[in-house]
Tab-separated table of C-alpha atoms in Angstrom:
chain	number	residue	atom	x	y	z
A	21	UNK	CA	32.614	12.049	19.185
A	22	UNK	CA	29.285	13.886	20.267
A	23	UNK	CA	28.746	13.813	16.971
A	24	UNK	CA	29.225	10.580	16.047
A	25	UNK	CA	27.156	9.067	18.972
A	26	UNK	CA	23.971	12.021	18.257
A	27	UNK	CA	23.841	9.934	14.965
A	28	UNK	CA	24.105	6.418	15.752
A	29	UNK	CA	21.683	6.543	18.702
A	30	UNK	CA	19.221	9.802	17.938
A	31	UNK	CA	19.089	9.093	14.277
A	32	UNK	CA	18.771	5.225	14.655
A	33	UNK	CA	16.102	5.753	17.335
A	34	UNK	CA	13.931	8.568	15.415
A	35	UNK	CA	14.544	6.461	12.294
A	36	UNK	CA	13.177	3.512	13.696
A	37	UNK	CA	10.058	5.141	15.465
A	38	UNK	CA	8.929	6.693	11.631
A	39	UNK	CA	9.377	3.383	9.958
A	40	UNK	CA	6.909	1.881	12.466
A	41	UNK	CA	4.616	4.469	11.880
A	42	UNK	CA	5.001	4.596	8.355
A	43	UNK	CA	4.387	0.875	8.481
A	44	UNK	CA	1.362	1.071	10.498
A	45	UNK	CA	-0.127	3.698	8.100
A	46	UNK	CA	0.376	1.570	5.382
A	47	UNK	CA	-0.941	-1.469	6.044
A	48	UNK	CA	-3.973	0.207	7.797
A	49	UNK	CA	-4.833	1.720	4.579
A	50	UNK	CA	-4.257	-1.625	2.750
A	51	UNK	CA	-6.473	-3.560	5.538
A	52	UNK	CA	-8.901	-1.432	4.664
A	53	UNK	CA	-10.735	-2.567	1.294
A	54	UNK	CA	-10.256	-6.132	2.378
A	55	UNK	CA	-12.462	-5.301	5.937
A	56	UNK	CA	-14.979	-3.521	3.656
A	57	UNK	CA	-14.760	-6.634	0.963
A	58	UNK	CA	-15.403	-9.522	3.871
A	59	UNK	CA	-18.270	-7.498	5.632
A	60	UNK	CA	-19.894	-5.370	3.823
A	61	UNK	CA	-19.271	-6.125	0.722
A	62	UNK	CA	-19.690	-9.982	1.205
A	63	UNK	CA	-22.914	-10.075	3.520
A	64	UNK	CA	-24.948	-8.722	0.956
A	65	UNK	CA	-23.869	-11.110	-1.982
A	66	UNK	CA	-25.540	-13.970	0.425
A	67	UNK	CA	-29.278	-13.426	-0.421
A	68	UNK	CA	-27.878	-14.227	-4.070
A	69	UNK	CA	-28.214	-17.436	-3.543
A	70	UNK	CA	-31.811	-17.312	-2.808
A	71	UNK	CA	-31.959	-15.670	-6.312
A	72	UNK	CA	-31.138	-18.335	-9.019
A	73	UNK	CA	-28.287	-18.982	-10.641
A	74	UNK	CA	-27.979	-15.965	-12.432
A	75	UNK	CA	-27.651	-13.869	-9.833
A	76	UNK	CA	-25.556	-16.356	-7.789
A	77	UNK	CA	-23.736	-16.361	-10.798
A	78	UNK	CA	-23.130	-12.176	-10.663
A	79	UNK	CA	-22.456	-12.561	-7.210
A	80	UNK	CA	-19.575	-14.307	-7.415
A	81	UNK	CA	-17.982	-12.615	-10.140
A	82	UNK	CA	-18.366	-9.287	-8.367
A	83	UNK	CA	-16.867	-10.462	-5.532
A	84	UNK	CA	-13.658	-11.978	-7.696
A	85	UNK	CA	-13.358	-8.378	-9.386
A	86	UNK	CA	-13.795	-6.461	-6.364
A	87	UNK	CA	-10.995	-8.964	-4.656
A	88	UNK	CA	-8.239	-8.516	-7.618
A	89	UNK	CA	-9.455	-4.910	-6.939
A	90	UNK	CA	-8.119	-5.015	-3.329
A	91	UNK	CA	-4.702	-6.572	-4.699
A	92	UNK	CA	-4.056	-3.816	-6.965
A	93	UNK	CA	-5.225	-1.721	-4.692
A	94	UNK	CA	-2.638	-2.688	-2.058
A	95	UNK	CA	0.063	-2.935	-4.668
A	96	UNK	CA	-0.691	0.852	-5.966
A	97	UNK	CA	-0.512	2.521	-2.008
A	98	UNK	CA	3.404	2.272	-2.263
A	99	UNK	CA	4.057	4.011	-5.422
A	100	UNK	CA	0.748	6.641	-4.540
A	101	UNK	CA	2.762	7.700	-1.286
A	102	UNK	CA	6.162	8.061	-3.116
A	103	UNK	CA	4.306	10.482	-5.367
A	104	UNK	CA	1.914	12.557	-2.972
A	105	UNK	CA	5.470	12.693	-1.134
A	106	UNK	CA	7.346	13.628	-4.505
A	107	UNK	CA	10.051	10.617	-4.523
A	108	UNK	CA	9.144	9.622	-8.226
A	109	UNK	CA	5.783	10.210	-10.089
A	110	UNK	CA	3.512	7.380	-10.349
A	111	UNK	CA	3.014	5.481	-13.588
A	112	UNK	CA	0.108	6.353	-15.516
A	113	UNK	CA	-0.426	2.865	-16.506
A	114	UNK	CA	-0.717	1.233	-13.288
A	115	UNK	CA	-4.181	2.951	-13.107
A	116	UNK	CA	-5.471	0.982	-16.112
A	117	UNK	CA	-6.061	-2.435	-15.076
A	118	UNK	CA	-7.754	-0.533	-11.825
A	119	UNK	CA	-10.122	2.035	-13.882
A	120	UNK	CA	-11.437	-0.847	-16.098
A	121	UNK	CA	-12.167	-3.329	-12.925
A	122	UNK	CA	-14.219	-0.423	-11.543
A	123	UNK	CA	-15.964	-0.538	-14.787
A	124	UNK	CA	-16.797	-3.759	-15.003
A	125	UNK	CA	-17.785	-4.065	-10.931
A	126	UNK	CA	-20.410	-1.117	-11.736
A	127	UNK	CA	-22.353	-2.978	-14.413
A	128	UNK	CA	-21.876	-6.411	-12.305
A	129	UNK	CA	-23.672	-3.903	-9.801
A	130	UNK	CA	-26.281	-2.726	-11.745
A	131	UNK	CA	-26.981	-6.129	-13.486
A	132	UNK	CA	-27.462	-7.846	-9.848
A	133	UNK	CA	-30.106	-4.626	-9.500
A	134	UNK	CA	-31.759	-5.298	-12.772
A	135	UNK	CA	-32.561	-9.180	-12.350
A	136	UNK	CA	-33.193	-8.574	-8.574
A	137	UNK	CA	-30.474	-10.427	-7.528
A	138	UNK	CA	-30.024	-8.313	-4.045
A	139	UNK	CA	-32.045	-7.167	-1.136
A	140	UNK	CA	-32.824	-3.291	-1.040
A	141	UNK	CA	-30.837	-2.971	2.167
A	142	UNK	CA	-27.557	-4.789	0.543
A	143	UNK	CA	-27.888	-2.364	-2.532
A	144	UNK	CA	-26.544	0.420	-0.570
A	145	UNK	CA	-23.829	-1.682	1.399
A	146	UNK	CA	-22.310	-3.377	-2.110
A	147	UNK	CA	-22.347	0.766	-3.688
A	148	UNK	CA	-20.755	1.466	-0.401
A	149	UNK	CA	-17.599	-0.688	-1.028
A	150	UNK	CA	-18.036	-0.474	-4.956
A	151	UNK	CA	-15.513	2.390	-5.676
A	152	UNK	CA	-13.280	1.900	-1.956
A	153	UNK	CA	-10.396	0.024	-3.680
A	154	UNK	CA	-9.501	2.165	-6.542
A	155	UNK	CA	-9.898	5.534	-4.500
A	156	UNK	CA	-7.478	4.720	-1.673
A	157	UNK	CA	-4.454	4.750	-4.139
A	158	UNK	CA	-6.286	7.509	-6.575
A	159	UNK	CA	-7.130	10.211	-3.788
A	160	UNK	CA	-3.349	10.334	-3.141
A	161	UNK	CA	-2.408	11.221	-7.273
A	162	UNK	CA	-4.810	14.054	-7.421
A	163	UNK	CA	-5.445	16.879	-6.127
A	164	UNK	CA	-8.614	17.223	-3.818
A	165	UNK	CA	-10.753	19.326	-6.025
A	166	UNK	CA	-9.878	16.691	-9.064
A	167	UNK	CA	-10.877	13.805	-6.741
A	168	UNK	CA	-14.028	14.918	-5.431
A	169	UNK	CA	-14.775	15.816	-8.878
A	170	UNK	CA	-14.185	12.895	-10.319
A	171	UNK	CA	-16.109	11.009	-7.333
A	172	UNK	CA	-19.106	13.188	-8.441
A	173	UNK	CA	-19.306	12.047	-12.049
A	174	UNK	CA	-18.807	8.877	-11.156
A	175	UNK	CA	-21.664	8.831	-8.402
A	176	UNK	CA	-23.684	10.619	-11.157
A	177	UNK	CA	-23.101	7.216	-13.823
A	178	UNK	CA	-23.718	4.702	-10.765
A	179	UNK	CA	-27.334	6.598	-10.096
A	180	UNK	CA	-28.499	6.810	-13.414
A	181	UNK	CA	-27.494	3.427	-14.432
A	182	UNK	CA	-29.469	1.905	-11.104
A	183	UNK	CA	-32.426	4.479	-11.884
A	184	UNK	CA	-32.534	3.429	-15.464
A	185	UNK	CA	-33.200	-0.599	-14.748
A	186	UNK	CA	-35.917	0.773	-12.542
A	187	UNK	CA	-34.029	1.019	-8.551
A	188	UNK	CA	-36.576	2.844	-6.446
A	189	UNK	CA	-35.947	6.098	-5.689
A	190	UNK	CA	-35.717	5.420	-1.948
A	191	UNK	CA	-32.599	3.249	-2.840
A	192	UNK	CA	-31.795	5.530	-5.125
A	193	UNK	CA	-30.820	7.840	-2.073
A	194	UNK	CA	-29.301	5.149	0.018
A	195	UNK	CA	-26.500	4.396	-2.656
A	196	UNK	CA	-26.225	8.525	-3.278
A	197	UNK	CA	-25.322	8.414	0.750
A	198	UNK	CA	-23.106	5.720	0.600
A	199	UNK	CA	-21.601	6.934	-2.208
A	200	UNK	CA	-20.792	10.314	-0.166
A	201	UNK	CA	-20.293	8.444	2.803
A	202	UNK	CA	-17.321	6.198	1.281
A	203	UNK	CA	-15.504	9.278	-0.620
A	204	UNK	CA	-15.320	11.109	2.511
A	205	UNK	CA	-14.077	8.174	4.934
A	206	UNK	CA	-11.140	7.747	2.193
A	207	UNK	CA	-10.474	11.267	1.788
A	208	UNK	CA	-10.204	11.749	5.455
A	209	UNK	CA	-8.582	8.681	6.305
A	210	UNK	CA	-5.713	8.683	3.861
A	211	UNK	CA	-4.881	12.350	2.938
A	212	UNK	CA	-4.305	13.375	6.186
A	213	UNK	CA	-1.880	9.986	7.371
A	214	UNK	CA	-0.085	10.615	3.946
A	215	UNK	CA	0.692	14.597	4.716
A	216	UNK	CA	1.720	13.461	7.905
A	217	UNK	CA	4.212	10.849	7.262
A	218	UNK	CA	5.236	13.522	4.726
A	219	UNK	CA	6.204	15.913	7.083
A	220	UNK	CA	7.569	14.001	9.667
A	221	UNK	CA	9.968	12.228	7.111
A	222	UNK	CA	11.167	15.807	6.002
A	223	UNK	CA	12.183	16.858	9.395
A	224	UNK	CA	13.851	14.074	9.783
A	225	UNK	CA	15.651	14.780	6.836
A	226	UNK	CA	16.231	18.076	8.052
A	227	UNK	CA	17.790	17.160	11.094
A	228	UNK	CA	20.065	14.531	9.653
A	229	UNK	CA	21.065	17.426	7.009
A	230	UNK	CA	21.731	19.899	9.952
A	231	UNK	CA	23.916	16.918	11.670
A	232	UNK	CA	26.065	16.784	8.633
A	233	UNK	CA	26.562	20.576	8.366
A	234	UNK	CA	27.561	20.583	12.031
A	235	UNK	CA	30.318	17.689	11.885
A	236	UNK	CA	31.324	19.624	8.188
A	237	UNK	CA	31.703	22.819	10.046
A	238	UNK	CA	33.379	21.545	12.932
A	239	UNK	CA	36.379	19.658	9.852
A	240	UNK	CA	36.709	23.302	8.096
A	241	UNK	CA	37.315	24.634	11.816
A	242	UNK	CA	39.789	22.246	12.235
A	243	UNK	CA	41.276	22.485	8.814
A	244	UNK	CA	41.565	26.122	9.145
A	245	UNK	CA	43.711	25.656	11.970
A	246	UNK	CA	45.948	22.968	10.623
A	247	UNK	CA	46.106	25.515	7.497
A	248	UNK	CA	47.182	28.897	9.442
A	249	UNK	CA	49.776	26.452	11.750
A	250	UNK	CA	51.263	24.632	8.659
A	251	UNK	CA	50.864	27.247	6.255
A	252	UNK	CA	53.437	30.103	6.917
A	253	UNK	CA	56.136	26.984	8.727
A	254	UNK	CA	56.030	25.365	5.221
A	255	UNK	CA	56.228	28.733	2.904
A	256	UNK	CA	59.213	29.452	5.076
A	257	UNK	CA	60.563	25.799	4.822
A	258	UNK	CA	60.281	26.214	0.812
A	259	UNK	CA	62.469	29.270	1.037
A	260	UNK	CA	65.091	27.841	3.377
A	261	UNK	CA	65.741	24.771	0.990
A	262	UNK	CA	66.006	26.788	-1.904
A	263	UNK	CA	68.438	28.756	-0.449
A	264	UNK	CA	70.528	25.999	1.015
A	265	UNK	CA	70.896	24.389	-2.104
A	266	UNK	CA	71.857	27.213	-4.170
A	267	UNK	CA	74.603	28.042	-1.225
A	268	UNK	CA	75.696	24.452	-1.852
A	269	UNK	CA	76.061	24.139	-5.181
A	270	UNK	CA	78.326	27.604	-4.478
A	271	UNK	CA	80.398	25.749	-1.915
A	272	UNK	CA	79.113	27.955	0.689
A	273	UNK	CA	79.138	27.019	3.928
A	274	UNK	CA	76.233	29.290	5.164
A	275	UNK	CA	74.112	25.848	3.606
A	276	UNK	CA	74.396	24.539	6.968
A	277	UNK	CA	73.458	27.080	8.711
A	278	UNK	CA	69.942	27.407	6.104
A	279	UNK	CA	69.649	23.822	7.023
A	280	UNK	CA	70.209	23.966	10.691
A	281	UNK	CA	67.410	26.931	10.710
A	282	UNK	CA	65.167	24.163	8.714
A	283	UNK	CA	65.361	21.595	10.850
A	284	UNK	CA	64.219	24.241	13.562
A	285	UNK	CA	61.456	25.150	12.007
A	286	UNK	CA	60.183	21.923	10.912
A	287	UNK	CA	60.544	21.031	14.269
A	288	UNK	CA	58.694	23.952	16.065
A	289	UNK	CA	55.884	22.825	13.383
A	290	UNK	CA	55.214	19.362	14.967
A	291	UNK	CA	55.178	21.031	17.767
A	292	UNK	CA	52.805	23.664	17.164
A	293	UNK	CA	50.600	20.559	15.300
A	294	UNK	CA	50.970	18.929	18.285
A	295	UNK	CA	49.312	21.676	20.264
A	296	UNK	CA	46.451	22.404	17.422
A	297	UNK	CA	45.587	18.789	18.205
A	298	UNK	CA	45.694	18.673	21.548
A	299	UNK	CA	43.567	22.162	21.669
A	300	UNK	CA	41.297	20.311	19.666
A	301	UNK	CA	40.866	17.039	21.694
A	302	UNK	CA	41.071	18.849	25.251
A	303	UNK	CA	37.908	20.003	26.855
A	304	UNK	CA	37.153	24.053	27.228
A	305	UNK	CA	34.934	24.644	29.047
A	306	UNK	CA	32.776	27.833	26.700
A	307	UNK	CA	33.537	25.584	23.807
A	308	UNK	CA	32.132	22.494	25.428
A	309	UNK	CA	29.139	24.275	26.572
A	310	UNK	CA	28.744	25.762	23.171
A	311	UNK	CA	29.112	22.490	21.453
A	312	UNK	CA	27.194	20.445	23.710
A	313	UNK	CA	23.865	22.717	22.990
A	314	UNK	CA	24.458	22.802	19.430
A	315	UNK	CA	24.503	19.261	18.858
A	316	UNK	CA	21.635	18.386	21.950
A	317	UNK	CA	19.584	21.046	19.784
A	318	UNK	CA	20.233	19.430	16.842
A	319	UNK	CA	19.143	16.345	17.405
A	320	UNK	CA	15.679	17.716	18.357
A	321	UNK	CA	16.998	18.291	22.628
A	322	UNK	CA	16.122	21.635	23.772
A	323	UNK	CA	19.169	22.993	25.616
A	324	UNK	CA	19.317	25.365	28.305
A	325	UNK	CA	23.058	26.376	29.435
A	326	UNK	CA	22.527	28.827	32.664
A	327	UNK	CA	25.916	30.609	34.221
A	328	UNK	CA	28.102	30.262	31.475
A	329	UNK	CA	28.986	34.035	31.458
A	330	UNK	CA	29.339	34.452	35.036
A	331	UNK	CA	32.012	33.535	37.911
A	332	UNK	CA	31.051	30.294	37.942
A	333	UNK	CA	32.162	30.098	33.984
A	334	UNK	CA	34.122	32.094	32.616
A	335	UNK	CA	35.179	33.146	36.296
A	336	UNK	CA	36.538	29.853	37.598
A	337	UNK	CA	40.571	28.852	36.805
A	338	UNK	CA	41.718	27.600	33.604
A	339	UNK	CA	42.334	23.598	35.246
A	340	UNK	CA	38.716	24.102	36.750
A	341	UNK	CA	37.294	24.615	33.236
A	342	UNK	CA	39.173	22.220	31.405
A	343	UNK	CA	37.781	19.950	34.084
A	344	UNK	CA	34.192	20.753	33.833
A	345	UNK	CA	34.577	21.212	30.191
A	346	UNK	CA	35.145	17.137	30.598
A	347	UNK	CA	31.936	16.368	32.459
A	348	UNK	CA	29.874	18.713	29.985
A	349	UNK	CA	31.558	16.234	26.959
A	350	UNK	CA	30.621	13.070	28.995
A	351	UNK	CA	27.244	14.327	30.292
A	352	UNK	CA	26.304	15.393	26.811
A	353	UNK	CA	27.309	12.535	25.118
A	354	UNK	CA	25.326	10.149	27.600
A	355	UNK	CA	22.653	12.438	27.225
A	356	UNK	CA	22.192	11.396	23.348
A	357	UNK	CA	23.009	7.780	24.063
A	358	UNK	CA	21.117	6.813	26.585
A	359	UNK	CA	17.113	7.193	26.935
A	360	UNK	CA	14.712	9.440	25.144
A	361	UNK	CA	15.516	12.842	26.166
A	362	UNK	CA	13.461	16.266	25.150
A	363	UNK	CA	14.991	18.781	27.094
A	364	UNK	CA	18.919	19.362	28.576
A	365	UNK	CA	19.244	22.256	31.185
A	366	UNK	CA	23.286	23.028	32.025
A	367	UNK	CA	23.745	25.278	35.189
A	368	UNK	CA	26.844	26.350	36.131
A	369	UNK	CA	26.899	28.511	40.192
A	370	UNK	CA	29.068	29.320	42.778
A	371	UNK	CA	28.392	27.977	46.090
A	372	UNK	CA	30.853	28.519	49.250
A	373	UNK	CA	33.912	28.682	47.384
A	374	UNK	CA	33.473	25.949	45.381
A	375	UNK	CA	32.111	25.846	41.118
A	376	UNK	CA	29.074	23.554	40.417
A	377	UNK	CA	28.026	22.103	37.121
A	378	UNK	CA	24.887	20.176	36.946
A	379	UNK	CA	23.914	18.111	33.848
A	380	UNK	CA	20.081	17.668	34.014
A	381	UNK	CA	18.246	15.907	31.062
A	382	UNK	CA	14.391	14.323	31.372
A	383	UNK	CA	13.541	10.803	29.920
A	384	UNK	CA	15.209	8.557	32.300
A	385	UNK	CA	13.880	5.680	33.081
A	386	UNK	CA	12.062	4.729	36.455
A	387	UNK	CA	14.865	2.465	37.744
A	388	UNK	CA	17.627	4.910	36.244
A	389	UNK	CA	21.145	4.872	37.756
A	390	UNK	CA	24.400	4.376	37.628
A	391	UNK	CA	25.382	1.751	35.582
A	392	UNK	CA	21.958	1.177	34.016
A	393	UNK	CA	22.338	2.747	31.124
A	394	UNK	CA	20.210	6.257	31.884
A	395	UNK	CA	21.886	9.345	31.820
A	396	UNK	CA	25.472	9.840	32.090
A	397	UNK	CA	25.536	6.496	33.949
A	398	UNK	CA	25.648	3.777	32.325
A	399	UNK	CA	29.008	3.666	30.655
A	400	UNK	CA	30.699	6.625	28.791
A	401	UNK	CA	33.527	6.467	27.006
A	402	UNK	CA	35.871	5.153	29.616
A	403	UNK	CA	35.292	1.868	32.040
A	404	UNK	CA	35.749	2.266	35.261
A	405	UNK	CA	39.557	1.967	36.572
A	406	UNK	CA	40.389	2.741	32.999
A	407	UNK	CA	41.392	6.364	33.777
A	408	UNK	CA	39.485	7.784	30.597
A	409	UNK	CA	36.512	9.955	30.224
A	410	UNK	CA	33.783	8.090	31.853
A	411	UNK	CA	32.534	7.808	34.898
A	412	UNK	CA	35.785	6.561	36.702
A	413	UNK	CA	37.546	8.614	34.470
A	414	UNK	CA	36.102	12.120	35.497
A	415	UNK	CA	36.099	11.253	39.341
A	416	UNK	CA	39.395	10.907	38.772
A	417	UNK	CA	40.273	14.213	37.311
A	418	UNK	CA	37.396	16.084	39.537
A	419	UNK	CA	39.719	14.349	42.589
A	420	UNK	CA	42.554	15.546	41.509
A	421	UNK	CA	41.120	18.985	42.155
A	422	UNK	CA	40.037	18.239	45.319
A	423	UNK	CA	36.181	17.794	43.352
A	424	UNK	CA	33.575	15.504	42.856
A	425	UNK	CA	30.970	13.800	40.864
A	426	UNK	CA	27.190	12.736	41.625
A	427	UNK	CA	24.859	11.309	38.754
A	428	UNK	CA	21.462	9.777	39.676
A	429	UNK	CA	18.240	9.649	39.118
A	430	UNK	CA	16.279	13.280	40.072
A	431	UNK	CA	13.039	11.948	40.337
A	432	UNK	CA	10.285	12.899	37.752
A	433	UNK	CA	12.155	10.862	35.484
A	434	UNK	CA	15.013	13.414	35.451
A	435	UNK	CA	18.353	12.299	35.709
A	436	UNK	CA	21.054	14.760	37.410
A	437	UNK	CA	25.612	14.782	37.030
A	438	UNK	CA	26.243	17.252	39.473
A	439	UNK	CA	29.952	18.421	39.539
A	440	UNK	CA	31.902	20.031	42.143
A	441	UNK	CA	35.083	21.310	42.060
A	442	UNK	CA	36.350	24.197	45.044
A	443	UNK	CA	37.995	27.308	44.166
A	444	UNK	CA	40.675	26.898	46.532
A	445	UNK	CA	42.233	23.623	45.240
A	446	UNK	CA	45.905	23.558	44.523
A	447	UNK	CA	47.384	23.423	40.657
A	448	UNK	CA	44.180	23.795	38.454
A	449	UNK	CA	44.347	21.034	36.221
A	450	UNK	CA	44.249	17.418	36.959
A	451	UNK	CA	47.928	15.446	36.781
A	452	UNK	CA	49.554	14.110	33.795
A	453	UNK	CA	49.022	10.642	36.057
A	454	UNK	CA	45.160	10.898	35.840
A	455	UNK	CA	45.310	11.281	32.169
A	456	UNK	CA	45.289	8.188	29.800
A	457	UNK	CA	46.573	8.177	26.616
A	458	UNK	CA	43.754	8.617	24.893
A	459	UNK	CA	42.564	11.667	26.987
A	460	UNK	CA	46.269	13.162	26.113
């Protein structure tokens, strides 16, 4: 059940918080040619027009390239994350089309330079946004070394083509800084986002994976025990029948008697099923407290169980830890359904004659209480006057001991299920009448 509920709401939840991010980082890196294409890669293709029609005539086309550029560009940032994240490589060929648009926006570039079709000061800003598009994509299939390499050469081409139809060597320098200026912002900008969506989607993987292996662990417990009950009863049942029928077909009537003893056993085997099952759905209190950390911890909750080992624990009567082992079950599973918890702390003391659980968790809400939905409030598995293992539920039982239950906010944005149940109270274990059906 813990189980269950850890991975509908913790999974769904962390899920859901990295596919926002992931989103974010995505579309940030595909915004970003497109700003750099509408400022500065568009203001400076204005004082074309003061040019004549040639260079009006360059202007436009670079901006067309360096615009089917950005599409490309956007449609390449997919396939270049699956790859730096090692999902599936990414096709060589959809690099093609790119590499031979950069191409053809350089010499667009340095033809606008050679008729003076541009201002000096717009020289800089188009070399700025000349290579943006095809690196965002490109810095992610590469290693670092290989791209800043390759940036180099390419920086190398774009100067000695703009030096060769005679760019001064002032501008020169200009486009060498904005050439170093743009392969650092994408380097810095979208290695970094792309290693960290990488890890965070592997821990998440990790913790779904350790989810698994706990609620796999927890069926080959319980398989075990269905195995070492059934196992021996059966063998024995083999034997019996064998052995009746060949004392039949003898006309012996020691048959019945093999027959009689079978029915016994088979018998005495639902019964001892019927306790494996009920062991396994009743709450004990070390295996609650046990279970309860291992799943809070993995699903990212640090856990702190305090007095487990002492009088309060292992101390108390058996029908005051089957209680308490219920309001550890509840309390944890609320825990993982209900807000955004980090840390769990599970105390369990003695105070003047009476055993005290308390269920803390933080990352309740401001208006938390009972009913809302923080905490162990807010619904469980029982409604109230339904006489399971909610709320209602566990009153009842903790009553039946002579206990009770508190849960409430704690201030600080804690949220507290304090139980207490005194040592003195007759029986020590709730009555069959408190029980539902689906508790028995």
């Amino acid at each position: 059940m813990i189980g269950r509920v850890r991975g509908w709401r913790r999974g769904w939840q962390e899920r859901t918080k990295l596919q926002r991010i992931d989103l974010y980082t995505r579309v940030t890196l595909c915004s970003l040619p497109w700003v750099f294409l509408l400022s500065w890669g568009l203001l400076p293709l204005g004082a074309t027009l003061d040019h004549g029609p040639v260079a009006m005539a360059l202007g436009a086309a670079f901006f067309a390239v360096n615009a089917v550029q950005c599409v490309l560009s956007n449609r390449n940032v997919a396939p270049a994350f699956a790859h730096y994240r090692g999902a599936e490589p990414f096709p060589p060929r959809r690099l093609r089309l790119p590499a031979a648009l950069l191409v053809v926006l350089t010499g667009l570039l340095v033809a606008l330079a050679a008729v003076g079709g541009i201002d000096d000061p717009g020289l800089s800003l188009l070399v700025l946004d000349l290579p943006l598009a095809f690196t965002v994509p490109y810095v992610l299939l590469v290693p670092v070394r290989t791209y800043l390499l390759h940036c180099a050469a390419f920086g190398v081409v774009v100067l000695g083509l703009l030096a060769a139809v005679g760019t001064p060597g002032g501008l020169l320098f200009g486009a060498a800084v904005s050439l170093l200026v743009v392969v650092l912002l994408v380097l810095v900008s979208t290695r970094p986002s792309a290693w960290s969506l990488t890890v965070m989607w592997q821990a998440e993987e990790a913790r779904d994976m350790q989810a698994r292996l706990a609620v796999a662990e927890e069926r080959l417990r319980f398989g075990r025990d269905m195995h070492d009950v059934l196992g021996r009863n059966l063998a024995v049942i083999a034997l019996k029948s064998e052995l009746a029928v060949e004392l039949a077909q003898r006309g012996n009537a020691a048959a019945v008697d093999q027959m009689v003893e079978v029915q016994r056993i088979a018998r005495a085997s639902q019964q001892e099923v019927r306790d494996v099952v009920r062991g396994y759905r009743e709450a004990d209190l070390p295996t609650e407290l046990l279970g309860a950390k291992g799943v809070l911890e993995a699903a990212g909750i640090t856990c702190t169980v305090a007095g487990a080992d002492g009088p309060a624990g292992i101390g108390a009567p058996p029908g005051v830890q089957a209680a308490l082992g219920w309001v550890v079950r509840e309390a944890a599973t609320n825990v993982l359904r209900h807000g955004d918890p980090r840390v769990c702390v599970i105390r369990l003391t003695t105070t003047a004659g009476a055993v005290v659980l308390e269920v803390e968790n933080d990352g309740a809400g401001p208006g938390a209480g009972e009913g809302d939905g923080s905490g162990v409030a807010g619904g469980g598995s029982g409604a109230a006057g339904s006489g399971g293992s909610g709320l209602a539920g566990l009153r009842e039982r903790l009553a039946a001991l002579g206990g009770s239950l508190e849960a409430g906010p704690a201030g600080d944005g804690l949220f507290r299920v304090t139980a207490t149940i005194p040592l003195t109270a007759p029986g020590g274990r709730p009555s069959p009448g408190t029980l539902s059906t689906e508790d028995r």
